[in-house]
Each structure stands twice: as structure tokens, then as C-alpha cells.
Short mmCIF file of C-alpha atoms in Angstrom, two decimals:
data_model
loop_
_atom_site.label_atom_id
_atom_site.label_comp_id
_atom_site.label_asym_id
_atom_site.label_seq_id
_atom_site.Cartn_x
_atom_site.Cartn_y
_atom_site.Cartn_z
CA MET A 45 3.87 7.28 23.19
CA SER A 46 3.45 10.39 25.31
CA VAL A 47 5.72 13.37 24.74
CA THR A 48 6.39 16.43 26.81
CA ILE A 49 7.82 19.49 25.11
CA LEU A 50 9.92 21.60 27.40
CA PRO A 51 9.24 25.36 27.26
CA GLY A 52 11.40 27.39 24.92
CA HIS A 53 11.89 24.57 22.42
CA GLY A 54 10.17 23.66 19.18
CA GLU A 55 9.27 27.17 18.03
CA LEU A 56 7.48 26.89 14.74
CA GLY A 57 9.18 29.78 13.01
CA GLY A 58 9.32 29.84 9.28
CA ASP A 59 6.52 31.54 7.44
CA GLU A 60 7.60 35.01 8.43
CA GLN A 61 11.29 34.21 7.80
CA HIS A 62 11.16 32.46 4.41
CA ALA A 63 8.95 33.43 1.50
CA GLN A 64 6.79 30.51 0.42
CA PRO A 65 7.16 29.75 -3.33
CA ARG A 66 4.04 30.26 -5.46
CA GLY A 67 2.51 28.82 -8.63
CA TRP A 68 3.87 25.90 -10.60
CA ARG A 69 7.43 26.46 -9.36
CA ARG A 70 6.31 25.57 -5.82
CA TRP A 71 5.45 22.06 -7.02
CA LEU A 72 8.03 21.44 -9.75
CA TYR A 73 10.96 22.59 -7.60
CA ALA A 74 9.43 21.42 -4.29
CA THR A 75 11.89 20.58 -1.54
CA ASN A 76 9.51 20.98 1.40
CA HIS A 77 8.50 17.61 2.82
CA LYS A 78 4.84 18.65 3.11
CA ASP A 79 4.60 19.72 -0.54
CA ILE A 80 6.32 16.54 -1.73
CA GLY A 81 4.03 14.46 0.49
CA THR A 82 1.04 16.22 -1.08
CA LEU A 83 2.39 15.49 -4.57
CA TYR A 84 2.79 11.80 -3.71
CA LEU A 85 -0.75 11.64 -2.34
CA TRP A 86 -2.36 13.29 -5.37
CA PHE A 87 -0.31 11.10 -7.72
CA SER A 88 -1.33 7.92 -5.89
CA LEU A 89 -4.98 9.03 -5.88
CA SER A 90 -4.93 9.56 -9.65
CA MET A 91 -3.29 6.16 -10.19
CA PHE A 92 -5.80 4.56 -7.81
CA MET A 93 -8.60 5.91 -9.99
CA ALA A 94 -6.86 4.73 -13.20
CA GLY A 95 -6.28 1.27 -11.72
CA GLY A 96 -9.89 1.24 -10.51
CA VAL A 97 -11.19 1.91 -14.01
CA LEU A 98 -9.13 -1.04 -15.29
CA ALA A 99 -10.56 -3.22 -12.48
CA LEU A 100 -14.11 -2.25 -13.47
CA LEU A 101 -13.38 -3.10 -17.11
CA ILE A 102 -12.23 -6.54 -15.93
CA ARG A 103 -15.41 -7.01 -13.88
CA LEU A 104 -17.55 -5.77 -16.78
CA GLU A 105 -16.18 -8.55 -18.96
CA LEU A 106 -16.70 -11.15 -16.24
CA PHE A 107 -20.30 -10.18 -15.45
CA GLN A 108 -21.52 -13.01 -17.69
CA PRO A 109 -19.88 -16.02 -19.37
CA GLY A 110 -18.81 -15.72 -22.99
CA LEU A 111 -16.74 -12.90 -24.45
CA GLN A 112 -18.83 -9.76 -23.85
CA PHE A 113 -16.70 -6.70 -24.62
CA PHE A 114 -12.97 -7.51 -24.95
CA HIS A 115 -10.96 -10.23 -26.60
CA PRO A 116 -8.80 -12.28 -24.19
CA GLU A 117 -5.53 -10.54 -25.13
CA LEU A 118 -6.90 -7.08 -24.26
CA TYR A 119 -8.53 -8.51 -21.13
CA ASN A 120 -5.14 -9.80 -19.94
CA GLN A 121 -3.59 -6.41 -20.70
CA PHE A 122 -6.17 -4.87 -18.36
CA VAL A 123 -5.38 -7.48 -15.67
CA THR A 124 -1.63 -6.89 -15.95
CA VAL A 125 -1.66 -3.09 -15.98
CA HIS A 126 -4.29 -2.99 -13.22
CA GLY A 127 -1.95 -4.97 -10.96
CA LEU A 128 1.16 -2.93 -11.78
CA VAL A 129 -0.65 0.41 -11.45
CA MET A 130 -2.19 -0.47 -8.10
CA VAL A 131 1.03 -1.87 -6.58
CA PHE A 132 3.64 0.58 -7.92
CA GLY A 133 1.43 3.58 -8.68
CA ALA A 134 -1.24 3.67 -5.97
CA ILE A 135 -0.37 1.84 -2.72
CA MET A 136 3.41 2.37 -2.51
CA PRO A 137 3.40 6.12 -3.43
CA ALA A 138 0.47 6.70 -1.04
CA PHE A 139 2.47 5.32 1.89
CA VAL A 140 5.51 7.37 0.80
CA GLY A 141 3.25 10.44 0.75
CA PHE A 142 2.22 9.74 4.34
CA ALA A 143 5.89 9.21 5.27
CA ASN A 144 6.96 12.52 3.73
CA TRP A 145 4.18 14.43 5.44
CA MET A 146 4.25 12.83 8.86
CA ILE A 147 7.71 11.46 9.72
CA PRO A 148 9.42 14.89 10.11
CA LEU A 149 6.43 16.13 12.14
CA MET A 150 6.47 13.02 14.34
CA ILE A 151 10.18 13.07 15.14
CA GLY A 152 10.51 16.84 15.44
CA ALA A 153 12.66 17.28 12.31
CA SER A 154 12.56 20.42 10.19
CA ASP A 155 12.38 18.44 6.91
CA MET A 156 13.58 15.23 5.29
CA ALA A 157 17.34 14.64 5.25
CA PHE A 158 17.83 14.98 1.46
CA ALA A 159 15.31 17.53 0.23
CA ARG A 160 16.38 17.69 -3.43
CA MET A 161 16.66 13.92 -3.75
CA ASN A 162 13.15 13.84 -2.29
CA ASN A 163 11.99 16.03 -5.17
CA PHE A 164 13.77 13.83 -7.74
CA SER A 165 12.32 10.62 -6.28
CA PHE A 166 8.80 11.99 -6.76
CA TRP A 167 9.30 13.39 -10.26
CA LEU A 168 10.49 10.01 -11.54
CA LEU A 169 6.97 8.69 -10.94
CA PRO A 170 4.84 10.65 -13.47
CA PRO A 171 7.07 9.62 -16.44
CA ALA A 172 6.94 6.02 -15.17
CA ALA A 173 3.14 6.21 -14.99
CA LEU A 174 3.01 7.55 -18.55
CA LEU A 175 5.18 4.65 -19.75
CA LEU A 176 3.03 2.13 -17.88
CA LEU A 177 -0.32 3.44 -19.13
CA GLY A 178 1.05 4.58 -22.50
CA ALA A 179 1.97 0.96 -23.23
CA PHE A 180 -1.66 0.48 -24.35
CA LEU A 181 -0.79 2.70 -27.34
CA ALA A 182 2.27 0.63 -28.34
CA GLY A 183 2.15 -1.88 -31.17
CA GLY A 184 0.28 -4.92 -29.87
CA GLY A 185 -0.86 -3.01 -26.78
CA ALA A 186 0.36 -3.25 -23.20
CA THR A 187 1.99 -6.37 -21.80
CA ALA A 188 -0.46 -9.21 -21.11
CA SER A 189 1.91 -11.35 -19.06
CA GLY A 190 0.24 -10.73 -15.68
CA TRP A 191 1.75 -8.32 -13.15
CA THR A 192 4.36 -10.98 -12.28
CA MET A 193 5.67 -10.88 -15.89
CA TYR A 194 6.62 -14.56 -16.01
CA PRO A 195 8.65 -15.86 -18.97
CA PRO A 196 8.24 -17.36 -21.49
CA LEU A 197 5.13 -15.22 -22.01
CA ALA A 198 6.96 -12.01 -21.10
CA LEU A 199 9.62 -12.83 -23.72
CA GLN A 200 6.95 -13.08 -26.44
CA MET A 201 5.21 -9.74 -25.77
CA GLY A 202 5.42 -6.69 -28.03
CA PRO A 203 7.10 -3.33 -27.27
CA GLY A 204 4.54 -2.64 -24.52
CA MET A 205 6.60 -5.05 -22.38
CA ASP A 206 9.72 -2.91 -22.83
CA LEU A 207 7.84 0.22 -21.76
CA THR A 208 6.67 -1.66 -18.66
CA ILE A 209 10.25 -2.71 -17.84
CA PHE A 210 11.46 0.91 -18.11
CA ALA A 211 8.55 2.09 -15.96
CA ILE A 212 9.49 -0.44 -13.27
CA HIS A 213 13.12 0.72 -13.38
CA LEU A 214 12.04 4.33 -12.81
CA MET A 215 9.65 3.43 -10.00
CA GLY A 216 12.29 1.23 -8.39
CA ALA A 217 14.87 4.03 -8.49
CA SER A 218 12.29 6.34 -6.92
CA SER A 219 11.60 3.82 -4.14
CA ILE A 220 15.32 3.33 -3.40
CA MET A 221 15.90 7.08 -3.10
CA GLY A 222 12.82 7.49 -0.91
CA ALA A 223 14.02 4.65 1.33
CA ILE A 224 17.51 6.15 1.74
CA ASN A 225 15.89 9.46 2.64
CA ILE A 226 13.55 7.94 5.23
CA ILE A 227 16.28 5.86 6.90
CA THR A 228 18.63 8.84 7.15
CA THR A 229 15.88 11.14 8.43
CA ILE A 230 14.71 8.73 11.14
CA LEU A 231 18.16 7.71 12.35
CA ASN A 232 19.81 11.17 12.28
CA MET A 233 17.13 13.82 12.75
CA ARG A 234 15.04 12.78 15.74
CA ALA A 235 14.39 15.46 18.35
CA PRO A 236 16.71 15.47 21.38
CA GLY A 237 15.44 13.00 23.96
CA MET A 238 13.60 10.78 21.45
CA GLY A 239 15.41 7.44 21.62
CA LEU A 240 14.57 4.68 19.19
CA MET A 241 12.27 3.02 21.73
CA LYS A 242 10.38 6.28 22.25
CA MET A 243 9.79 6.68 18.52
CA PRO A 244 6.23 6.64 17.14
CA MET A 245 5.19 3.26 15.67
CA PHE A 246 4.61 4.78 12.23
CA CYS A 247 8.28 5.78 12.13
CA TRP A 248 9.32 2.30 13.25
CA THR A 249 7.24 0.55 10.61
CA TRP A 250 8.52 2.90 7.91
CA LEU A 251 12.14 2.41 9.02
CA ILE A 252 11.75 -1.36 8.60
CA THR A 253 9.89 -0.85 5.30
CA ALA A 254 12.68 1.37 3.98
CA TYR A 255 15.28 -1.30 4.73
CA LEU A 256 13.09 -3.87 2.95
CA LEU A 257 12.87 -1.56 -0.08
CA LEU A 258 16.65 -1.14 -0.18
CA ALA A 259 17.07 -4.90 -0.05
CA VAL A 260 14.55 -5.98 -2.70
CA MET A 261 14.10 -3.23 -5.30
CA PRO A 262 17.54 -3.98 -6.85
CA VAL A 263 16.46 -7.64 -7.09
CA LEU A 264 13.38 -6.64 -9.09
CA ALA A 265 15.57 -4.40 -11.28
CA CYS A 266 17.84 -7.41 -11.97
CA ALA A 267 14.87 -9.62 -12.85
CA VAL A 268 13.35 -7.19 -15.37
CA THR A 269 16.79 -6.31 -16.80
CA MET A 270 17.43 -9.99 -17.48
CA LEU A 271 14.02 -10.12 -19.19
CA LEU A 272 15.06 -7.14 -21.31
CA THR A 273 18.37 -8.70 -22.36
CA ASP A 274 16.64 -12.03 -23.10
CA ARG A 275 14.19 -10.15 -25.30
CA HIS A 276 16.65 -8.01 -27.26
CA PHE A 277 20.30 -8.92 -26.66
CA GLY A 278 20.44 -12.66 -27.21
CA THR A 279 20.92 -13.78 -23.61
CA SER A 280 19.19 -16.88 -22.27
CA PHE A 281 18.66 -16.29 -18.57
CA PHE A 282 15.05 -17.47 -18.73
CA ASN A 283 14.80 -18.78 -22.29
CA ALA A 284 14.68 -22.59 -22.19
CA ALA A 285 15.53 -22.82 -25.91
CA GLY A 286 18.94 -21.31 -25.14
CA GLY A 287 19.54 -23.31 -21.96
CA GLY A 288 17.90 -20.83 -19.60
CA ASP A 289 15.45 -21.59 -16.81
CA PRO A 290 12.02 -19.89 -16.71
CA VAL A 291 11.53 -21.09 -13.11
CA MET A 292 14.66 -19.16 -12.05
CA TYR A 293 12.76 -15.98 -12.92
CA GLN A 294 10.08 -16.98 -10.43
CA HIS A 295 12.69 -17.41 -7.69
CA VAL A 296 14.24 -14.00 -8.42
CA PHE A 297 10.88 -12.24 -8.80
CA TRP A 298 9.37 -13.65 -5.62
CA PHE A 299 12.51 -12.95 -3.61
CA PHE A 300 11.48 -9.36 -4.36
CA GLY A 301 7.75 -10.04 -4.38
CA HIS A 302 7.23 -11.45 -0.94
CA PRO A 303 9.01 -8.71 1.05
CA GLU A 304 7.11 -6.35 -1.28
CA VAL A 305 3.78 -7.41 0.21
CA TYR A 306 5.12 -6.43 3.66
CA ILE A 307 6.36 -3.15 2.19
CA MET A 308 2.73 -2.50 1.23
CA ILE A 309 1.27 -3.28 4.68
CA LEU A 310 3.85 -2.41 7.38
CA PRO A 311 3.35 1.39 7.18
CA GLY A 312 -0.37 0.69 7.49
CA PHE A 313 0.30 -1.27 10.69
CA GLY A 314 2.06 1.83 11.99
CA MET A 315 -0.93 4.04 11.17
CA ILE A 316 -3.36 1.69 12.94
CA SER A 317 -1.01 1.68 15.95
CA HIS A 318 -1.55 5.45 16.24
CA ILE A 319 -5.27 5.57 15.52
CA ILE A 320 -6.47 2.87 17.93
CA PRO A 321 -4.72 4.36 21.01
CA ALA A 322 -6.05 7.83 20.08
CA PHE A 323 -9.69 6.73 19.99
CA ALA A 324 -9.39 4.20 22.83
CA ARG A 325 -7.71 6.96 24.89
CA LYS A 326 -5.11 4.50 26.14
CA PRO A 327 -1.41 4.03 25.35
CA LEU A 328 -0.62 1.33 22.79
CA PHE A 329 -0.56 -2.06 24.55
CA GLY A 330 2.86 -3.72 24.30
CA TYR A 331 4.82 -1.05 22.41
CA ALA A 332 8.11 -2.99 22.65
CA SER A 333 6.50 -6.22 21.44
CA MET A 334 5.01 -4.31 18.50
CA VAL A 335 8.46 -3.02 17.57
CA TYR A 336 10.03 -6.47 17.82
CA ALA A 337 7.14 -8.10 15.96
CA THR A 338 7.73 -5.68 13.10
CA ALA A 339 11.47 -5.64 13.17
CA ALA A 340 14.43 -7.92 12.97
CA ILE A 341 13.25 -11.06 14.75
CA ALA A 342 9.91 -11.27 13.00
CA ILE A 343 8.19 -9.98 9.88
CA ALA A 344 11.18 -8.26 8.25
CA ILE A 345 13.50 -11.27 8.52
CA VAL A 346 10.89 -13.98 7.93
CA SER A 347 9.69 -12.15 4.78
CA PHE A 348 12.98 -13.11 3.08
CA ILE A 349 12.67 -16.87 3.68
CA VAL A 350 9.17 -17.58 2.39
CA TRP A 351 9.29 -16.59 -1.28
CA ALA A 352 8.85 -20.07 -2.78
CA HIS A 353 5.38 -20.53 -1.26
CA HIS A 354 4.29 -18.85 -4.52
CA MET A 355 5.89 -21.75 -6.40
CA PHE A 356 4.58 -24.96 -4.81
CA THR A 357 3.37 -26.19 -8.22
CA THR A 358 6.75 -25.82 -9.97
CA GLY A 359 7.95 -29.25 -8.85
CA MET A 360 10.25 -28.43 -5.92
CA PRO A 361 11.52 -31.20 -3.59
CA VAL A 362 9.23 -32.10 -0.70
CA THR A 363 11.84 -30.91 1.83
CA ALA A 364 11.77 -27.42 0.26
CA GLN A 365 7.97 -27.49 0.27
CA LEU A 366 7.99 -28.31 3.98
CA PHE A 367 10.52 -25.58 4.80
CA PHE A 368 8.59 -22.87 2.94
CA MET A 369 5.28 -24.08 4.35
CA TYR A 370 6.45 -23.86 7.98
CA ALA A 371 8.34 -20.58 7.44
CA THR A 372 5.18 -19.06 5.96
CA MET A 373 3.09 -20.21 8.90
CA LEU A 374 5.65 -18.50 11.16
CA VAL A 375 4.63 -15.09 9.74
CA ALA A 376 1.25 -15.52 11.44
CA VAL A 377 2.92 -15.25 14.87
CA PRO A 378 4.15 -11.62 14.77
CA THR A 379 1.03 -10.61 12.86
CA GLY A 380 -1.07 -12.25 15.57
CA VAL A 381 0.91 -10.30 18.19
CA LYS A 382 -0.07 -7.08 16.45
CA VAL A 383 -3.76 -7.96 16.22
CA PHE A 384 -3.74 -9.03 19.89
CA ASN A 385 -2.06 -5.77 20.92
CA TRP A 386 -4.56 -3.64 18.96
CA ILE A 387 -7.49 -5.47 20.55
CA ALA A 388 -5.86 -5.23 24.01
CA THR A 389 -5.42 -1.48 23.46
CA MET A 390 -9.16 -1.17 22.85
CA TRP A 391 -10.03 -3.38 25.84
CA LYS A 392 -11.67 -1.25 28.57
CA GLY A 393 -10.72 1.94 26.74
CA SER A 394 -12.98 5.01 26.41
CA LEU A 395 -13.81 4.20 22.80
CA THR A 396 -15.45 6.61 20.40
CA LEU A 397 -16.18 5.57 16.84
CA GLU A 398 -15.13 8.46 14.62
CA THR A 399 -14.29 7.53 11.04
CA PRO A 400 -10.54 6.87 11.53
CA MET A 401 -11.40 4.38 14.29
CA LEU A 402 -14.12 2.75 12.18
CA PHE A 403 -11.63 2.15 9.37
CA ALA A 404 -9.05 0.86 11.89
CA ILE A 405 -11.51 -1.65 13.40
CA GLY A 406 -12.80 -2.58 9.92
CA PHE A 407 -9.19 -3.12 8.87
CA ILE A 408 -8.51 -5.52 11.75
CA TRP A 409 -11.53 -7.63 10.78
CA VAL A 410 -11.01 -7.82 7.02
CA PHE A 411 -7.21 -8.05 7.26
CA THR A 412 -7.59 -11.02 9.61
CA ILE A 413 -9.77 -12.76 7.00
CA GLY A 414 -7.02 -12.16 4.41
CA GLY A 415 -4.37 -13.37 6.83
CA LEU A 416 -6.24 -16.58 7.64
CA SER A 417 -6.73 -17.40 3.96
CA GLY A 418 -2.96 -16.84 3.61
CA VAL A 419 -2.26 -19.43 6.32
CA LEU A 420 -4.48 -21.87 4.42
CA LEU A 421 -2.55 -21.13 1.22
CA SER A 422 0.72 -21.90 3.00
CA ILE A 423 -0.42 -25.54 3.39
CA VAL A 424 1.14 -27.31 0.40
CA PRO A 425 -1.67 -29.74 -0.55
CA ILE A 426 -4.29 -26.98 -0.29
CA ASP A 427 -2.16 -24.55 -2.29
CA ILE A 428 -1.60 -27.10 -5.06
CA GLN A 429 -5.39 -27.35 -5.42
CA VAL A 430 -6.16 -23.62 -5.43
CA HIS A 431 -2.95 -22.25 -6.99
CA ASP A 432 -3.73 -19.67 -9.71
CA THR A 433 -7.45 -19.74 -8.90
CA TYR A 434 -9.71 -16.98 -7.63
CA TYR A 435 -9.01 -18.18 -4.08
CA VAL A 436 -5.56 -16.57 -4.41
CA VAL A 437 -7.11 -13.44 -5.96
CA ALA A 438 -9.49 -13.23 -2.97
CA HIS A 439 -6.59 -13.65 -0.51
CA PHE A 440 -4.34 -10.91 -1.81
CA HIS A 441 -7.19 -8.47 -2.42
CA TYR A 442 -8.33 -8.91 1.17
CA VAL A 443 -4.79 -8.12 2.28
CA LEU A 444 -4.21 -5.21 -0.13
CA VAL A 445 -7.65 -3.62 -0.62
CA ALA A 446 -9.24 -4.40 2.73
CA GLY A 447 -5.81 -4.21 4.36
CA SER A 448 -3.53 -1.54 2.87
CA LEU A 449 -6.31 0.62 1.39
CA PHE A 450 -8.34 0.68 4.62
CA CYS A 451 -5.16 1.72 6.48
CA LEU A 452 -4.71 4.55 3.99
CA PHE A 453 -8.33 5.66 4.46
CA ALA A 454 -7.93 5.53 8.26
CA GLY A 455 -4.72 7.56 8.05
CA PHE A 456 -6.32 10.06 5.68
CA TYR A 457 -9.23 10.75 8.04
CA TYR A 458 -6.90 10.89 11.06
CA TRP A 459 -4.36 13.34 9.63
CA VAL A 460 -6.28 15.33 7.00
CA PRO A 461 -7.22 18.02 9.59
CA LYS A 462 -3.47 18.53 10.14
CA TRP A 463 -2.82 18.71 6.38
CA THR A 464 -5.66 21.01 5.33
CA GLY A 465 -6.71 22.79 8.54
CA HIS A 466 -10.30 21.67 7.85
CA MET A 467 -12.52 19.00 9.33
CA TYR A 468 -14.37 16.68 6.96
CA LYS A 469 -18.11 16.08 7.29
CA GLU A 470 -18.39 13.12 9.67
CA TRP A 471 -21.62 11.68 8.22
CA ARG A 472 -20.17 11.66 4.69
CA ALA A 473 -17.06 9.91 5.97
CA LYS A 474 -19.14 7.29 7.79
CA PHE A 475 -21.22 6.75 4.64
CA HIS A 476 -17.92 6.16 2.82
CA PHE A 477 -16.77 3.70 5.50
CA TRP A 478 -19.92 1.57 5.65
CA ASN A 479 -20.24 1.36 1.87
CA SER A 480 -16.53 0.52 1.50
CA LEU A 481 -16.76 -2.21 4.16
CA ILE A 482 -19.90 -3.80 2.74
CA TRP A 483 -18.93 -3.70 -0.94
CA VAL A 484 -15.34 -4.83 -0.41
CA ASN A 485 -16.73 -8.01 1.17
CA VAL A 486 -19.44 -8.45 -1.47
CA THR A 487 -16.72 -8.09 -4.12
CA PHE A 488 -14.00 -10.33 -2.78
CA PHE A 489 -15.58 -12.88 -0.43
CA PRO A 490 -17.38 -14.81 -3.23
CA MET A 491 -14.00 -15.18 -4.97
CA HIS A 492 -13.02 -17.71 -2.29
CA PHE A 493 -15.90 -19.93 -3.42
CA LEU A 494 -15.04 -19.42 -7.10
CA GLY A 495 -11.47 -20.52 -6.42
CA LEU A 496 -12.47 -23.55 -4.37
CA ALA A 497 -14.80 -24.55 -7.23
CA GLY A 498 -11.89 -24.37 -9.68
CA MET A 499 -12.24 -20.98 -11.43
CA PRO A 500 -8.76 -20.06 -12.73
CA ARG A 501 -7.55 -16.45 -12.59
CA ARG A 502 -6.71 -14.35 -15.69
CA TYR A 503 -9.43 -15.97 -17.83
CA ALA A 504 -11.79 -13.73 -19.81
CA ASP A 505 -14.41 -16.49 -20.16
CA TYR A 506 -15.71 -19.15 -17.78
CA ALA A 507 -18.10 -22.08 -17.44
CA MET A 508 -21.76 -21.46 -16.68
CA GLN A 509 -21.62 -22.77 -13.10
CA PHE A 510 -19.47 -19.78 -12.03
CA THR A 511 -21.95 -17.15 -13.29
CA ASP A 512 -23.80 -16.26 -10.08
CA PHE A 513 -20.69 -15.58 -8.00
CA HIS A 514 -19.12 -13.59 -10.87
CA MET A 515 -22.25 -11.45 -11.21
CA LEU A 516 -22.29 -10.80 -7.44
CA THR A 517 -18.59 -9.90 -7.48
CA SER A 518 -19.06 -7.52 -10.42
CA VAL A 519 -21.99 -5.74 -8.76
CA GLY A 520 -19.94 -5.36 -5.57
CA ALA A 521 -16.95 -4.04 -7.52
CA PHE A 522 -18.97 -1.35 -9.30
CA LEU A 523 -20.60 -0.22 -6.05
CA PHE A 524 -17.19 -0.18 -4.32
CA GLY A 525 -15.85 1.93 -7.22
CA LEU A 526 -18.80 4.34 -6.96
CA THR A 527 -18.14 4.64 -3.22
CA GLN A 528 -14.55 5.77 -3.90
CA ALA A 529 -15.78 8.31 -6.47
CA TYR A 530 -18.22 9.56 -3.80
CA TRP A 531 -15.29 9.85 -1.35
CA LEU A 532 -13.22 11.87 -3.83
CA PHE A 533 -15.99 14.34 -4.72
CA THR A 534 -17.80 14.70 -1.38
CA VAL A 535 -15.00 14.23 1.17
CA VAL A 536 -11.53 14.84 -0.30
CA LEU A 537 -12.15 17.84 -2.55
CA PRO A 538 -14.52 19.72 -0.16
CA THR A 539 -12.11 19.17 2.76
CA VAL A 540 -9.17 20.49 0.76
CA ARG A 541 -11.16 23.55 -0.37
CA GLY A 542 -12.71 24.46 2.98
CA GLY A 543 -14.83 23.32 5.88
CA ASP A 544 -14.96 23.71 9.63
CA LYS A 545 -11.69 24.93 11.11
CA ALA A 546 -9.62 22.14 12.64
CA ALA A 547 -7.95 22.57 16.02
CA ALA A 548 -4.23 21.88 16.43
CA LYS A 549 -5.29 18.61 18.12
CA PRO A 550 -8.73 17.66 16.76
CA TRP A 551 -8.70 14.21 18.46
CA ASP A 552 -8.57 14.50 22.24
CA GLY A 553 -6.81 11.15 22.67
CA ALA A 554 -4.12 11.81 20.05
CA GLU A 555 -0.50 11.89 21.23
CA GLY A 556 2.70 12.95 19.49
CA LEU A 557 4.68 15.92 18.25
CA GLU A 558 2.55 16.38 15.10
CA TRP A 559 -0.34 17.58 17.27
CA THR A 560 1.77 20.37 18.84
CA VAL A 561 1.89 22.40 15.62
CA PRO A 562 -1.11 24.37 14.30
CA SER A 563 -3.58 23.01 11.75
CA PRO A 564 -2.84 23.31 8.86
CA ALA A 565 0.81 22.60 9.61
CA PRO A 566 2.91 25.69 8.73
CA PHE A 567 5.21 25.53 5.70
CA HIS A 568 8.21 25.31 8.06
CA THR A 569 8.00 23.44 11.35
CA PHE A 570 10.46 22.55 14.11
CA GLU A 571 13.26 24.78 12.83
CA THR A 572 14.41 24.65 16.45
CA PRO A 573 14.13 20.98 17.47
CA PRO A 574 11.73 20.29 20.35
CA LEU A 575 13.03 18.55 23.46
CA VAL A 576 11.25 15.28 24.19
CA LYS A 577 11.25 14.40 27.89
#
């Protein structure tokens, strides 16, 4: 999208008019969208590192057959908390951090609609993280039920399960408040002249994501609350001994869980839809089709009618299996539209391969692998064979690590000059990209073969024939982890502290209102709304 700012509008104002708060009060009482975005990003980075350590402990145990370091109960605690930390602590808050930072800048708003609620929605997260990670210190340790928390196992866990339930309630409340804020900001605070179909794609994808969050987070809250009352208050929602149905939990959980996977990728689609046009120096191909592919008639609606493809082995009628199989295959259509449009945008463009573009192209490749394995998993007879094996682990890690995480890296490199006012060292960033791309494939691609050979997930021990692939995967995982530590200490921290001065528009093909303000973006921006022509 190209914007023209008419003269006399969009004065930056601010720093000379309002004193900027200092010290710890600036962060504890933060109401500025940029400060809250920064808090979200640092929080998600710290949780990403914590979840990464848990992942490496898992891979350490699986390097060789036999029990090497941890007994199976502790191993399953690592698996469970790793999943919950990465989903609710790393990926989702990172995208909310990007939303807080960029949406007001992109639509010409002075801030988010509800500044104090924005502060509250962030500060619910650190206590939730403490509950989640502190569960290891509870009697019996953290929950070992898997991140999906299926009963009856979840009903038999110690107090660590209750801490996990409370953590999920807090994170869910935070997500709901963030979603309300984003919807209100986008619908009510766009600059004059910016209609919905002139809006940047990142704002569109976040608008849809926010509606998904509003729809499904209460469903998750209901599921874990019913677990809590089954555990402590004598109810029998999921307790078969009292007439309950454990499979009903799976229906309720996955009615949340499947839209959740789109919540974790749609904002990334928006980021890629900005980065590829900027470095191809062409407008996004098929803007309207991208909006429709994201919105009502496609991913958002279809995401609500596919949940039971996670449950093909629970004994559902064949008619239900057929419905969920075909509905799941339908998701590939709008996703294919997006991939086609990104490739068409690059076609005959004046491409340059700076790091944001490298991550965007790398994302398209590895995300497509994850998407294709998902189409295979939608086929009922195949899914029945590989259900709960490493094939499924490979699929969702390709979508979430090589998908969501690569989007976050691309967005970081694209917008960090605007956040910090400094340019990162390009060769360090490219070193980070190539190592991330290689090791993510070395880590997760062999898991497809493990799953096809029958290796079940969430097992601390395995038969000898799986050893070679497990060793390869563990080596890849440790090198991928080292690459992210390299990124933190040689790219993130040095860029925050200093570096070459960034121009207001460091990428010559970049378009949008965010590039009309100086780098770093002033504390207050767009106090007078710009006019978009």
C-alpha cells in the first residue's frame, strides 16, 4: 500500500510537550504503546530462552536410547512446560509486542485505544510465567500431562497442574484484553482517508487474529476451569468414573486449539506481506485476495470447523471423519493463495537479499513443508497411522518454529531500525539466518522419518533402530539453540545499545506511515493524525 501524507498533517509533536517518564516507573506504569510493545518483546524473548532450555533438556535425554539423565515423569514435565511456555509465553506475546509497537504507527494513531488496559494486559504475564515455571517447585513437580492437558492424566497430577491452570487463566485474560484493544484501535483510530481496504496487511491479519482470540480464549478458560472443578470440587465433566466423558475435553480443547494455531501464524503472514514488497520493490500482488484469504471467507471461518482432525483416533463416525478431513484440506486453498501472491510479488521485482528478505523467503520454503505435511495429516488413514508420533511433532514444529519464529525474526530485522534508531551488522544477521535455516531443518526434518517408522511422541526412551535420527535431531537442536544465543548476544543487545545510525526509512522499497517518522520513533507520534490520500 502506498500512502501520501498531505502537508501540514501528521506533525510528530510530543517530546518537547510531555516529559518522558524515567526509571522503573516508566516501565511499571507504562501506557505508551511503544514501551508496552518493548516490554512484550523482552518478556517473549526471555520465555523463548526458557522454553529453549527445556527443549535442549528434552533433546539431551533423547540423544541415546535408555534413560540417560531424567526419569520419565520429569521428562514429561519438561515436554509439557516447554510446549506451554513456547505457545503462551514466547510466540503469542511476541506478536502482541509487534502489534503494540507497529499498529498505531501504521494506521497513524497516537497510541492504542485503551492505554491503561494495555498496561494491565502486559503485567498479567510475568505472574503467569512465574506460576508456569514455578510449578517445577510444587510437590510432585510441574504437570506432566502434555501441553494439551488431556484427562484423565490431568486429573491425576499434583498441585503443579493447578498452578498451570491459574497461569493459563491469567494469560488468557491478558490475550482477551489485548484483542479488545487491537480491534478498537484498528476500527476507530485509523488516519483520515485510510479505509479498511487501504489498511496495511499486518493490521488486517492482526484484526482477524484479535477476533479469533476473543472467540476461543474463553473456550480454553472453560476447559481448564472444568478440569479444576473435576480435580477439587467433585464434578465429573471429564471423569469417566462419575459419568463424565474424557473425549469431551478434547472437543472443547481443540475448538480452542485449532484457531489458536492460526492466531500464532496470521500476524506473521502480515509481516511477510510487508517485507516481500519492500525488498522486491513492487506493491503486494493481489492485496484484496490476501485480505479475503485471511478473513471471513477463508482461514478465520474454516479454522472453527476443523478441530476434530486432532481426534481421528477417538472412534468418531466415518461421516464425521470425512467432514473434518475435507474441511481441513480446504485450509490449504487460502494458504496457497498467500504463497502464490508472495511469489508473484517477487516475480520480476528488483530483489535484494537483506536479512529480512532472507528470513521471509526462508519462511515461505519451510512453512510450505509444514503445510504440506499438514495436508497429509488431514487424510484419515494416514493420520491414524502417524497420530501421536514424531511425524506430528515434525509438522507443528515446521509450522511454529520455521513458520512463526522465522516471521518474528524477519519482522525484527525489518523494524528494529525504527525501534532502536540503529542498524544491525548485516553479516552477523546473515550468519544468524543461514545457521537458523540449516539447523531448523537438521532438527525437525528427520522427525518425519522417526514418525513414519513408528516412534511415539512424549517417550523418554526408545528402541535402538531410532537412535541415528534422534542423535541427528539432538545435534541440530543444540546448534539451533546456540545460533539463537549468538543472535541475542551479537545482534539484539549490540543493536539496542548502539550501532550505525538508521535513517527514517532504511529500506528504500518500504512503504507505509511508520517510515514517515524518525528513527528511533519518538515517544509520541501522530498527535495530529496524518491525512492518507
